[in-house]
Amino acid sequence: MCSYKTGASQAELQRALDWACGVGGVDCSVIERHGDCYEPDTLVSHASFAFNAYYQTNGNNLIACYFGGTASLTKINPSYGKCSYDVSKSEVSAARSLSEYKPRWLRLLFIGVALFFCRGS
């Protein structure tokens, strides 16, 4: 599970939440008014939901639970009532070393550069 990190400022949490629900591609409709996870209507609650959704969608990679230092891993499942936080079948990957993970764009960049130089040979 990925949740907000204690000590993160409200401004940092809001920026991270905006990113997760925008560029990050998280479906944040459940934390909008009348959504199953809207209550409690707090930044911490909404950010935690979005952070965890992004983390689960991106294969439980440690880097997917960073959000500029505003998030961290937790074993506590904050699901309640109709509000269900996604939980992977195996959170083993959460224990892996951060060095094992490279963002997809970095791998694609490497492949693109390799193909570019291979064509020139």
PDB file of C-alpha atoms in Angstrom:
ATOM      1  CA  MET A   1       0.000   0.000   0.000  1.00  0.00           C
ATOM      2  CA  CYS A   2       1.161   3.526  -0.740  1.00  0.00           C
ATOM      3  CA  SER A   3      -0.025   6.400   1.413  1.00  0.00           C
ATOM      4  CA  TYR A   4       0.788   9.997   2.277  1.00  0.00           C
ATOM      5  CA  LYS A   5       3.976  10.543   4.248  1.00  0.00           C
ATOM      6  CA  THR A   6       3.667  12.169   7.651  1.00  0.00           C
ATOM      7  CA  GLY A   7       5.276  15.583   7.595  1.00  0.00           C
ATOM      8  CA  ALA A   8       4.510  16.368   3.948  1.00  0.00           C
ATOM      9  CA  SER A   9       3.205  19.898   3.565  1.00  0.00           C
ATOM     10  CA  GLN A  10      -0.320  20.568   2.344  1.00  0.00           C
ATOM     11  CA  ALA A  11       1.070  22.354  -0.727  1.00  0.00           C
ATOM     12  CA  GLU A  12       3.318  19.398  -1.607  1.00  0.00           C
ATOM     13  CA  LEU A  13       0.472  16.930  -1.122  1.00  0.00           C
ATOM     14  CA  GLN A  14      -1.827  19.005  -3.322  1.00  0.00           C
ATOM     15  CA  ARG A  15       0.768  19.182  -6.123  1.00  0.00           C
ATOM     16  CA  ALA A  16       1.350  15.429  -5.908  1.00  0.00           C
ATOM     17  CA  LEU A  17      -2.399  14.721  -5.901  1.00  0.00           C
ATOM     18  CA  ASP A  18      -2.904  16.996  -8.912  1.00  0.00           C
ATOM     19  CA  TRP A  19      -0.110  15.164 -10.750  1.00  0.00           C
ATOM     20  CA  ALA A  20      -1.466  11.696  -9.884  1.00  0.00           C
ATOM     21  CA  CYS A  21      -4.978  12.608 -11.059  1.00  0.00           C
ATOM     22  CA  GLY A  22      -3.673  14.409 -14.159  1.00  0.00           C
ATOM     23  CA  VAL A  23      -0.438  13.361 -15.826  1.00  0.00           C
ATOM     24  CA  GLY A  24      -0.261  10.211 -13.672  1.00  0.00           C
ATOM     25  CA  GLY A  25      -3.486   8.928 -15.206  1.00  0.00           C
ATOM     26  CA  VAL A  26      -5.223   7.877 -11.985  1.00  0.00           C
ATOM     27  CA  ASP A  27      -9.029   7.740 -12.175  1.00  0.00           C
ATOM     28  CA  CYS A  28      -9.825  10.078  -9.300  1.00  0.00           C
ATOM     29  CA  SER A  29     -13.594  10.082  -9.788  1.00  0.00           C
ATOM     30  CA  VAL A  30     -14.070   8.054  -6.583  1.00  0.00           C
ATOM     31  CA  ILE A  31     -12.490  10.836  -4.491  1.00  0.00           C
ATOM     32  CA  GLU A  32     -14.642  13.538  -6.075  1.00  0.00           C
ATOM     33  CA  ARG A  33     -17.907  14.713  -4.484  1.00  0.00           C
ATOM     34  CA  HIS A  34     -20.444  11.823  -4.390  1.00  0.00           C
ATOM     35  CA  GLY A  35     -17.672   9.266  -5.037  1.00  0.00           C
ATOM     36  CA  ASP A  36     -17.277   6.218  -2.785  1.00  0.00           C
ATOM     37  CA  CYS A  37     -14.008   7.559  -1.328  1.00  0.00           C
ATOM     38  CA  TYR A  38     -14.857  11.261  -1.124  1.00  0.00           C
ATOM     39  CA  GLU A  39     -15.422  11.093   2.645  1.00  0.00           C
ATOM     40  CA  PRO A  40     -13.496  11.941   4.641  1.00  0.00           C
ATOM     41  CA  ASP A  41     -13.045  15.048   2.538  1.00  0.00           C
ATOM     42  CA  THR A  42      -9.421  15.638   3.473  1.00  0.00           C
ATOM     43  CA  LEU A  43      -6.339  16.197   1.377  1.00  0.00           C
ATOM     44  CA  VAL A  44      -4.533  13.404   3.218  1.00  0.00           C
ATOM     45  CA  SER A  45      -7.310  10.898   2.483  1.00  0.00           C
ATOM     46  CA  HIS A  46      -7.661  11.865  -1.177  1.00  0.00           C
ATOM     47  CA  ALA A  47      -3.896  11.937  -1.749  1.00  0.00           C
ATOM     48  CA  SER A  48      -3.470   8.517  -0.133  1.00  0.00           C
ATOM     49  CA  PHE A  49      -6.131   7.025  -2.394  1.00  0.00           C
ATOM     50  CA  ALA A  50      -4.576   8.510  -5.539  1.00  0.00           C
ATOM     51  CA  PHE A  51      -1.021   7.586  -4.507  1.00  0.00           C
ATOM     52  CA  ASN A  52      -2.018   3.979  -3.871  1.00  0.00           C
ATOM     53  CA  ALA A  53      -3.951   3.730  -7.143  1.00  0.00           C
ATOM     54  CA  TYR A  54      -0.904   4.990  -9.054  1.00  0.00           C
ATOM     55  CA  TYR A  55       1.390   2.628  -7.137  1.00  0.00           C
ATOM     56  CA  GLN A  56      -0.814  -0.410  -7.841  1.00  0.00           C
ATOM     57  CA  THR A  57      -1.237   0.535 -11.515  1.00  0.00           C
ATOM     58  CA  ASN A  58       2.518   0.781 -11.938  1.00  0.00           C
ATOM     59  CA  GLY A  59       3.396  -2.669 -10.662  1.00  0.00           C
ATOM     60  CA  ASN A  60       4.075  -1.810  -7.019  1.00  0.00           C
ATOM     61  CA  ASN A  61       7.447  -0.359  -7.939  1.00  0.00           C
ATOM     62  CA  LEU A  62       9.002   1.604  -5.105  1.00  0.00           C
ATOM     63  CA  ILE A  63       9.584   4.564  -7.403  1.00  0.00           C
ATOM     64  CA  ALA A  64       5.812   4.669  -8.005  1.00  0.00           C
ATOM     65  CA  CYS A  65       5.288   5.491  -4.313  1.00  0.00           C
ATOM     66  CA  TYR A  66       7.505   8.529  -4.026  1.00  0.00           C
ATOM     67  CA  PHE A  67       5.612  11.593  -5.261  1.00  0.00           C
ATOM     68  CA  GLY A  68       8.429  13.990  -4.514  1.00  0.00           C
ATOM     69  CA  GLY A  69       8.848  12.590  -1.013  1.00  0.00           C
ATOM     70  CA  THR A  70       5.193  13.024  -0.033  1.00  0.00           C
ATOM     71  CA  ALA A  71       4.326   9.302  -0.028  1.00  0.00           C
ATOM     72  CA  SER A  72       5.629   6.123   1.542  1.00  0.00           C
ATOM     73  CA  LEU A  73       4.781   2.441   1.744  1.00  0.00           C
ATOM     74  CA  THR A  74       2.558   1.121   4.514  1.00  0.00           C
ATOM     75  CA  LYS A  75       1.084  -2.241   5.451  1.00  0.00           C
ATOM     76  CA  ILE A  76      -2.117  -0.646   6.722  1.00  0.00           C
ATOM     77  CA  ASN A  77      -5.057  -0.947   4.333  1.00  0.00           C
ATOM     78  CA  PRO A  78      -7.187   2.183   4.765  1.00  0.00           C
ATOM     79  CA  SER A  79     -10.214   0.732   2.911  1.00  0.00           C
ATOM     80  CA  TYR A  80     -13.560   1.436   4.577  1.00  0.00           C
ATOM     81  CA  GLY A  81     -17.212   0.939   3.718  1.00  0.00           C
ATOM     82  CA  LYS A  82     -17.670   1.285  -0.044  1.00  0.00           C
ATOM     83  CA  CYS A  83     -14.188   2.793  -0.397  1.00  0.00           C
ATOM     84  CA  SER A  84     -11.859   0.008  -1.431  1.00  0.00           C
ATOM     85  CA  TYR A  85      -8.166   0.681  -1.924  1.00  0.00           C
ATOM     86  CA  ASP A  86      -6.536  -1.577  -4.497  1.00  0.00           C
ATOM     87  CA  VAL A  87      -4.216  -4.140  -2.985  1.00  0.00           C
ATOM     88  CA  SER A  88      -1.972  -6.330  -5.073  1.00  0.00           C
ATOM     89  CA  LYS A  89      -2.098 -10.076  -4.639  1.00  0.00           C
ATOM     90  CA  SER A  90       1.562  -9.974  -3.750  1.00  0.00           C
ATOM     91  CA  GLU A  91       3.281  -6.936  -2.379  1.00  0.00           C
ATOM     92  CA  VAL A  92       6.601  -8.748  -2.478  1.00  0.00           C
ATOM     93  CA  SER A  93       7.857  -6.323  -5.090  1.00  0.00           C
ATOM     94  CA  ALA A  94       7.557  -3.547  -2.527  1.00  0.00           C
ATOM     95  CA  ALA A  95      10.464  -5.079  -0.652  1.00  0.00           C
ATOM     96  CA  ARG A  96      12.755  -5.054  -3.657  1.00  0.00           C
ATOM     97  CA  SER A  97      15.604  -2.654  -3.902  1.00  0.00           C
ATOM     98  CA  LEU A  98      14.897   0.709  -5.495  1.00  0.00           C
ATOM     99  CA  SER A  99      17.915   0.133  -7.721  1.00  0.00           C
ATOM    100  CA  GLU A 100      16.065  -2.679  -9.501  1.00  0.00           C
ATOM    101  CA  TYR A 101      13.589  -0.220 -10.985  1.00  0.00           C
ATOM    102  CA  LYS A 102      14.050   2.058 -13.905  1.00  0.00           C
ATOM    103  CA  PRO A 103      11.239   4.147 -15.284  1.00  0.00           C
ATOM    104  CA  ARG A 104       9.722   2.864 -18.523  1.00  0.00           C
ATOM    105  CA  TRP A 105      10.695   6.036 -20.348  1.00  0.00           C
ATOM    106  CA  LEU A 106      14.341   5.451 -19.457  1.00  0.00           C
ATOM    107  CA  ARG A 107      14.242   1.948 -20.924  1.00  0.00           C
ATOM    108  CA  LEU A 108      12.529   3.237 -24.053  1.00  0.00           C
ATOM    109  CA  LEU A 109      15.092   6.010 -24.375  1.00  0.00           C
ATOM    110  CA  PHE A 110      17.912   3.491 -24.083  1.00  0.00           C
ATOM    111  CA  ILE A 111      16.342   1.258 -26.744  1.00  0.00           C
ATOM    112  CA  GLY A 112      15.807   4.255 -29.032  1.00  0.00           C
ATOM    113  CA  VAL A 113      19.413   5.394 -28.680  1.00  0.00           C
ATOM    114  CA  ALA A 114      20.670   1.854 -29.252  1.00  0.00           C
ATOM    115  CA  LEU A 115      18.562   1.508 -32.406  1.00  0.00           C
ATOM    116  CA  PHE A 116      19.750   4.898 -33.651  1.00  0.00           C
ATOM    117  CA  PHE A 117      23.393   3.936 -33.311  1.00  0.00           C
ATOM    118  CA  CYS A 118      22.859   0.425 -34.696  1.00  0.00           C
ATOM    119  CA  ARG A 119      21.323   1.865 -37.877  1.00  0.00           C
ATOM    120  CA  GLY A 120      24.449   3.910 -38.501  1.00  0.00           C
ATOM    121  CA  SER A 121      26.669   0.805 -38.564  1.00  0.00           C
TER     122      SER A 121
END
